């Protein structure tokens, strides 16, 4: 994963740079396949200069995974604490994103099982011996053309 680090209102020290690379770069093992298009835009800095305490430092991270953007933001009294909060939030978001993606793949596999070359017989039994017109057309391989012809005949 490629990291773009930007400091706003603070100096980006080598120690802070290493900490960012460790926290945010460490998320790449949750993502899995490391592609050149996977980038993380990291912004750290001070929110304002006139606050003596309270939530003074922030960290924002946008991870671009193809067409999907995962975002996390935190404000605390310390830059490292903000980065820790962002790390935890992004970890949850990545696992949620991967879970949705895997569920979609499983769902697609189930539909292929039902309507694949041998799936017609299985789908027939699962629906109590009745197949919808779409399932019949798909099982025969007729597809959308058959469905449209059937709709025009009605």
Coordinates of C-alpha atoms in Angstrom, one line a residue:
X1 CA 0.0 0.0 0.0
X2 CA 1.3 3.4 -1.0
X3 CA 1.2 6.1 1.8
X4 CA 0.9 9.8 1.1
X5 CA 1.5 11.6 4.4
X6 CA 0.7 15.3 4.9
X7 CA 1.3 17.3 8.1
X8 CA -0.8 20.4 8.8
X9 CA 0.4 22.9 11.4
X10 CA 3.0 20.5 12.9
X11 CA 6.4 19.3 11.9
X12 CA 6.6 15.7 10.5
X13 CA 9.5 14.3 12.4
X14 CA 11.1 11.0 11.3
X15 CA 9.8 9.3 14.5
X16 CA 6.2 10.4 13.7
X17 CA 6.7 9.3 10.0
X18 CA 7.8 5.8 11.2
X19 CA 4.8 5.6 13.6
X20 CA 2.4 6.5 10.8
X21 CA 4.0 3.9 8.5
X22 CA 3.7 1.3 11.2
X23 CA 0.1 2.0 12.2
X24 CA -1.5 2.7 8.8
X25 CA 0.9 0.6 6.7
X26 CA 0.2 -2.3 9.0
X27 CA -3.4 -2.3 7.8
X28 CA -2.2 -3.7 4.4
X29 CA -2.2 -7.3 5.8
X30 CA -5.9 -7.0 6.4
X31 CA -6.5 -5.8 2.9
X32 CA -4.8 -8.8 1.4
X33 CA -3.5 -8.5 -2.1
X34 CA -1.3 -5.4 -2.3
X35 CA -2.0 -3.7 -5.6
X36 CA -0.3 -0.5 -6.9
X37 CA -3.7 1.2 -6.9
X38 CA -4.2 0.8 -3.2
X39 CA -3.2 4.2 -1.6
X40 CA -3.7 5.7 1.8
X41 CA -3.9 9.5 2.2
X42 CA -2.9 10.4 5.7
X43 CA -3.3 13.8 7.2
X44 CA -2.1 14.7 10.7
X45 CA -1.9 18.0 12.4
X46 CA -3.3 20.6 14.9
X47 CA -6.9 21.7 14.7
X48 CA -6.2 25.2 16.1
X49 CA -3.4 27.0 17.8
X50 CA -5.4 28.9 20.4
X51 CA -6.6 25.8 22.4
X52 CA -4.3 25.0 25.3
X53 CA -5.9 21.6 25.9
X54 CA -8.9 19.4 24.8
X55 CA -8.9 17.8 21.4
X56 CA -6.1 19.6 19.7
X57 CA -4.5 17.1 17.3
X58 CA -6.3 15.2 14.5
X59 CA -5.6 12.3 12.1
X60 CA -7.5 11.6 8.9
X61 CA -7.0 8.7 6.7
X62 CA -8.6 7.8 3.3
X63 CA -7.8 4.4 1.9
X64 CA -8.6 4.0 -1.8
X65 CA -9.3 0.4 -2.7
X66 CA -10.2 0.6 -6.4
X67 CA -13.5 2.4 -6.5
X68 CA -14.1 2.1 -2.7
X69 CA -12.9 4.6 -0.2
X70 CA -12.6 3.8 3.5
X71 CA -12.3 6.8 5.7
X72 CA -11.5 7.4 9.4
X73 CA -10.9 10.5 11.4
X74 CA -10.1 11.2 15.1
X75 CA -9.2 14.2 17.3
X76 CA -7.4 13.8 20.6
X77 CA -4.8 15.5 22.8
X78 CA -1.9 13.6 21.2
X79 CA -1.1 12.8 17.5
X80 CA -0.2 9.2 18.3
X81 CA -3.5 8.6 20.2
X82 CA -5.4 10.0 17.2
X83 CA -3.5 7.6 14.9
X84 CA -4.3 4.7 17.2
X85 CA -8.0 5.5 17.1
X86 CA -7.9 5.8 13.3
X87 CA -6.1 2.5 13.1
X88 CA -8.8 0.7 15.1
X89 CA -11.6 2.3 13.1
X90 CA -10.1 1.4 9.8
X91 CA -9.4 -2.1 10.9
X92 CA -13.1 -2.5 11.6
X93 CA -14.1 -0.9 8.3
X94 CA -11.7 -3.1 6.3
X95 CA -13.0 -6.3 8.0
X96 CA -16.6 -5.2 7.3
X97 CA -15.8 -4.4 3.7
X98 CA -14.1 -7.8 3.2
X99 CA -17.0 -9.5 4.8
X100 CA -19.5 -7.9 2.4
X101 CA -17.3 -8.8 -0.5
X102 CA -16.9 -12.4 0.5
X103 CA -20.7 -12.7 1.2
X104 CA -21.4 -11.4 -2.3
X105 CA -19.0 -14.0 -3.8
X106 CA -20.7 -16.8 -1.8
X107 CA -24.1 -15.6 -2.9
X108 CA -23.0 -15.6 -6.5
X109 CA -21.6 -19.1 -6.1
X110 CA -25.0 -20.3 -4.7
X111 CA -26.9 -18.9 -7.7
X112 CA -24.4 -20.5 -10.1
X113 CA -25.0 -23.8 -8.2
X114 CA -28.7 -23.5 -8.6
X115 CA -28.7 -22.4 -12.2
X116 CA -25.6 -23.9 -13.6
X117 CA -25.4 -26.9 -16.0
X118 CA -26.6 -29.3 -13.3
X119 CA -28.4 -26.7 -11.3
X120 CA -31.7 -27.0 -13.1
X121 CA -32.4 -30.3 -11.4
X122 CA -31.4 -29.0 -8.0
X123 CA -33.4 -25.8 -8.4
X124 CA -36.4 -27.9 -9.5
X125 CA -36.3 -29.9 -6.3
X126 CA -35.7 -26.8 -4.1
X127 CA -38.8 -25.1 -5.3
X128 CA -41.1 -28.0 -5.0
X129 CA -40.9 -29.1 -8.6
X130 CA -41.7 -25.6 -10.0
X131 CA -39.3 -23.3 -11.7
X132 CA -39.9 -19.7 -12.6
X133 CA -39.7 -18.7 -16.2
X134 CA -36.4 -16.9 -15.5
X135 CA -34.9 -19.9 -13.8
X136 CA -36.1 -22.2 -16.7
X137 CA -34.6 -19.9 -19.3
X138 CA -31.4 -19.6 -17.4
X139 CA -31.1 -23.3 -16.8
X140 CA -31.6 -23.9 -20.5
X141 CA -29.1 -21.2 -21.4
X142 CA -31.7 -19.1 -23.3
X143 CA -31.1 -16.2 -21.0
X144 CA -32.6 -12.7 -21.4
X145 CA -33.8 -13.2 -25.0
X146 CA -36.1 -16.0 -24.0
X147 CA -37.5 -13.9 -21.1
X148 CA -38.2 -11.0 -23.3
X149 CA -39.9 -13.2 -25.9
X150 CA -42.0 -14.7 -23.1
X151 CA -43.0 -11.2 -21.9
X152 CA -43.9 -10.1 -25.3
X153 CA -46.2 -13.1 -25.8
X154 CA -48.2 -12.3 -22.7

